[in-house]
């Protein structure tokens, strides 16, 4: 059974889910729009440049979760999913997932974005396995504003995958011997180099250059195009 890994933001989604979540909160007046949009854009630019301080970003990203009851956050998330996320899911992305599902692959989304934001998106896409950055919760299910465990980011994705495979009783070498990883970002290079079939999806400039040099497939899942360059 092949292992198929998907990055989420700017890969299966034609946009960034955590950036869109912050924009959603700002648009509703839940956070200070001017401050949060400025910081949101700054962190996103640092991510694209491969210079993101993941811990500083998580402090920023998780703070609004701690400021509101979980039930209210869940209500907002349902609205956010309909308004912001569904328009970012192309038919091409859904078709790619279904192709791998029909082949009997084990499908996993592996993303740096926190589980609160991404779990409902994974369910919408019909993917049961999600590896994401974890937000700390209280016994009642509310959030503390802190993360727990290793962020699922850069080399952290490799370790998180290794840990998950172990919990599933799956051997690392055997699982990665028949594996694919779809990603848009040079930040995911550590994991792209572990799999047998790395695929660059609408890649950022550095990943596109590397993919062309190494002969990796380059795929577009944007609504206007779904061309695979071999």
C-alpha positions as CSV (number, residue, x, y, z in Angstrom):
1,X,0.0,0.0,0.0
2,X,1.6,3.3,-1.1
3,X,1.9,6.2,1.2
4,X,0.7,9.5,-0.3
5,X,1.4,12.7,1.6
6,X,-0.1,16.1,0.9
7,X,0.9,19.5,2.1
8,X,-2.2,21.6,2.6
9,X,-1.6,25.3,2.1
10,X,-1.0,26.4,-1.5
11,X,-1.0,22.7,-2.4
12,X,-4.4,21.1,-2.0
13,X,-5.7,24.6,-1.3
14,X,-5.2,27.5,-3.7
15,X,-4.3,29.7,-0.8
16,X,-3.1,29.6,2.8
17,X,-5.5,28.4,5.5
18,X,-4.0,30.0,8.5
19,X,-3.5,33.3,6.7
20,X,-7.1,33.2,5.6
21,X,-8.2,32.3,9.1
22,X,-6.6,35.5,10.5
23,X,-8.1,37.5,7.6
24,X,-11.5,36.1,8.5
25,X,-11.1,37.0,12.2
26,X,-10.0,40.5,11.2
27,X,-12.9,40.9,8.8
28,X,-15.3,40.1,11.6
29,X,-13.7,42.6,14.0
30,X,-12.7,39.7,16.3
31,X,-9.1,40.9,16.2
32,X,-7.7,44.3,15.5
33,X,-7.7,44.3,11.7
34,X,-4.8,46.7,11.1
35,X,-2.4,45.1,13.5
36,X,-3.3,41.5,12.7
37,X,-3.3,42.0,8.9
38,X,0.1,43.7,9.1
39,X,1.6,40.9,11.2
40,X,-0.2,38.2,9.2
41,X,1.4,39.5,6.0
42,X,4.8,39.8,7.6
43,X,4.8,36.2,8.9
44,X,3.6,35.0,5.5
45,X,6.3,36.8,3.7
46,X,8.9,35.3,6.1
47,X,7.4,31.9,5.4
48,X,7.7,32.3,1.7
49,X,11.3,33.4,2.1
50,X,12.1,30.4,4.3
51,X,12.9,32.6,7.2
52,X,9.9,32.0,9.5
53,X,10.4,31.8,13.2
54,X,7.8,29.1,13.8
55,X,7.6,29.7,17.6
56,X,7.0,33.5,17.1
57,X,4.4,32.7,14.5
58,X,2.6,30.2,16.7
59,X,2.5,32.7,19.6
60,X,0.7,35.1,17.2
61,X,-1.5,32.5,15.5
62,X,-2.7,30.7,18.6
63,X,-3.4,33.8,20.7
64,X,-7.0,34.4,19.3
65,X,-7.9,30.8,20.1
66,X,-7.2,31.3,23.8
67,X,-9.3,34.5,23.9
68,X,-12.6,32.8,23.1
69,X,-14.7,29.8,24.2
70,X,-14.2,26.7,22.0
71,X,-17.9,26.5,21.0
72,X,-17.7,30.0,19.6
73,X,-14.5,29.3,17.8
74,X,-16.1,26.2,16.2
75,X,-19.1,28.3,15.1
76,X,-16.7,30.8,13.5
77,X,-14.7,28.0,11.9
78,X,-17.8,26.6,10.1
79,X,-18.4,30.1,8.7
80,X,-14.8,30.4,7.7
81,X,-14.8,27.0,6.0
82,X,-17.8,28.0,3.8
83,X,-16.6,31.5,3.0
84,X,-12.8,31.2,2.7
85,X,-11.8,27.6,2.4
86,X,-14.2,25.9,0.0
87,X,-13.5,28.4,-2.7
88,X,-9.8,27.4,-2.4
89,X,-10.4,23.8,-3.2
90,X,-10.2,23.1,-6.9
91,X,-11.8,20.3,-8.8
92,X,-8.2,19.3,-9.8
93,X,-7.2,18.9,-6.1
94,X,-10.3,16.8,-5.4
95,X,-9.6,14.6,-8.5
96,X,-6.0,14.1,-7.4
97,X,-7.0,12.9,-4.0
98,X,-9.6,10.6,-5.5
99,X,-7.1,9.1,-7.9
100,X,-4.9,8.1,-5.0
101,X,-7.8,6.9,-3.0
102,X,-8.9,4.6,-5.8
103,X,-5.4,3.2,-6.0
104,X,-5.7,2.2,-2.3
105,X,-3.0,4.5,-1.0
106,X,-2.7,5.6,2.6
107,X,-3.5,9.3,2.4
108,X,-2.1,11.8,4.9
109,X,-2.2,15.6,5.1
110,X,1.0,16.9,6.7
111,X,0.9,20.6,7.5
112,X,2.5,23.3,9.7
113,X,-0.9,24.9,10.3
114,X,-2.5,24.0,13.6
115,X,-5.0,21.2,14.0
116,X,-7.9,23.5,14.9
117,X,-7.8,25.2,11.6
118,X,-7.0,22.2,9.5
119,X,-8.9,19.2,10.9
120,X,-12.3,20.3,9.4
121,X,-10.5,20.9,6.1
122,X,-9.1,17.4,6.1
123,X,-12.6,16.1,6.8
124,X,-14.0,18.1,3.9
125,X,-11.3,16.5,1.7
126,X,-12.1,13.0,3.0
127,X,-8.6,12.5,4.3
128,X,-8.6,10.7,7.7
129,X,-5.0,11.1,8.6
130,X,-3.8,14.5,9.6
131,X,-0.4,15.5,11.0
132,X,-0.5,19.2,12.1
133,X,1.0,21.5,14.6
134,X,-0.9,20.9,17.9
135,X,-2.5,23.6,19.9
136,X,-2.6,23.0,23.7
137,X,-6.1,22.4,25.1
138,X,-7.5,22.5,28.6
139,X,-9.5,19.6,30.0
140,X,-12.7,21.4,28.9
141,X,-11.4,21.7,25.3
142,X,-10.6,25.3,25.3
143,X,-7.2,26.5,24.1
144,X,-4.3,27.9,26.1
145,X,-2.6,29.9,23.3
146,X,0.4,27.6,23.4
147,X,1.5,24.8,21.1
148,X,2.5,21.4,22.3
149,X,5.0,19.0,20.9
150,X,7.2,19.5,17.8
151,X,5.8,21.9,15.3
152,X,5.0,20.1,12.0
153,X,7.3,22.4,10.1
154,X,10.4,21.9,7.9
155,X,12.5,19.1,9.4
156,X,9.8,18.7,12.0
157,X,7.5,17.2,9.4
158,X,10.0,14.3,8.9
159,X,10.1,13.6,12.6
160,X,6.4,13.9,13.0
161,X,5.9,11.5,10.2
162,X,8.4,9.1,11.6
163,X,6.6,9.2,15.0
164,X,3.2,8.7,13.4
165,X,4.4,5.7,11.3
166,X,5.7,4.1,14.5
167,X,2.3,4.5,16.3
168,X,0.6,2.9,13.2
169,X,3.0,-0.1,13.4
170,X,4.5,0.9,10.0
171,X,8.2,0.6,9.2
172,X,9.8,3.9,8.1
173,X,12.0,2.4,5.3
174,X,9.2,0.1,4.0
175,X,6.6,2.9,4.0
176,X,8.9,5.5,2.4
177,X,9.9,2.9,-0.2
178,X,6.6,3.5,-2.0
179,X,5.7,7.1,-1.2
180,X,4.7,10.4,-2.7
181,X,4.7,13.9,-1.3
182,X,3.0,16.8,-2.9
183,X,4.1,20.3,-1.8
184,X,4.4,23.9,-3.0
185,X,7.1,25.0,-0.6
186,X,10.9,24.9,-0.4
187,X,10.3,24.7,3.4
188,X,9.2,21.1,2.8
189,X,12.5,20.1,1.2
190,X,13.5,17.8,4.2
191,X,10.4,15.6,3.6
192,X,10.5,15.9,-0.2
193,X,13.9,14.4,-0.1
194,X,12.7,11.4,1.9
195,X,10.0,10.1,-0.4
196,X,10.4,8.2,-3.6
197,X,8.1,10.5,-5.6
198,X,8.4,14.2,-4.7
199,X,6.0,16.4,-6.6
200,X,6.2,20.2,-6.7
201,X,2.7,21.7,-6.8
202,X,2.4,25.3,-8.0
203,X,5.8,25.6,-6.4
204,X,7.4,28.7,-5.0
205,X,10.4,30.0,-7.0
206,X,13.1,28.2,-5.1
207,X,11.3,24.9,-5.2
208,X,10.5,25.3,-8.9
209,X,14.2,25.8,-9.7
210,X,15.2,22.8,-7.6
211,X,12.4,20.6,-9.1
212,X,13.5,21.5,-12.6
213,X,17.2,20.7,-11.7
214,X,16.3,17.3,-10.3
215,X,13.6,16.4,-12.8
216,X,10.8,16.2,-10.3
217,X,7.3,16.5,-11.7
218,X,5.7,20.0,-11.5
219,X,1.9,20.0,-11.1
220,X,-0.6,22.7,-11.0
221,X,-3.9,22.3,-9.1
222,X,-5.1,25.8,-9.6
223,X,-8.6,26.1,-11.0
224,X,-7.4,27.4,-14.4
225,X,-4.8,24.6,-15.0
226,X,-3.8,21.1,-14.1
227,X,-0.8,20.4,-16.2
228,X,1.9,17.9,-15.2
229,X,5.4,18.6,-16.5
230,X,7.6,15.6,-16.6
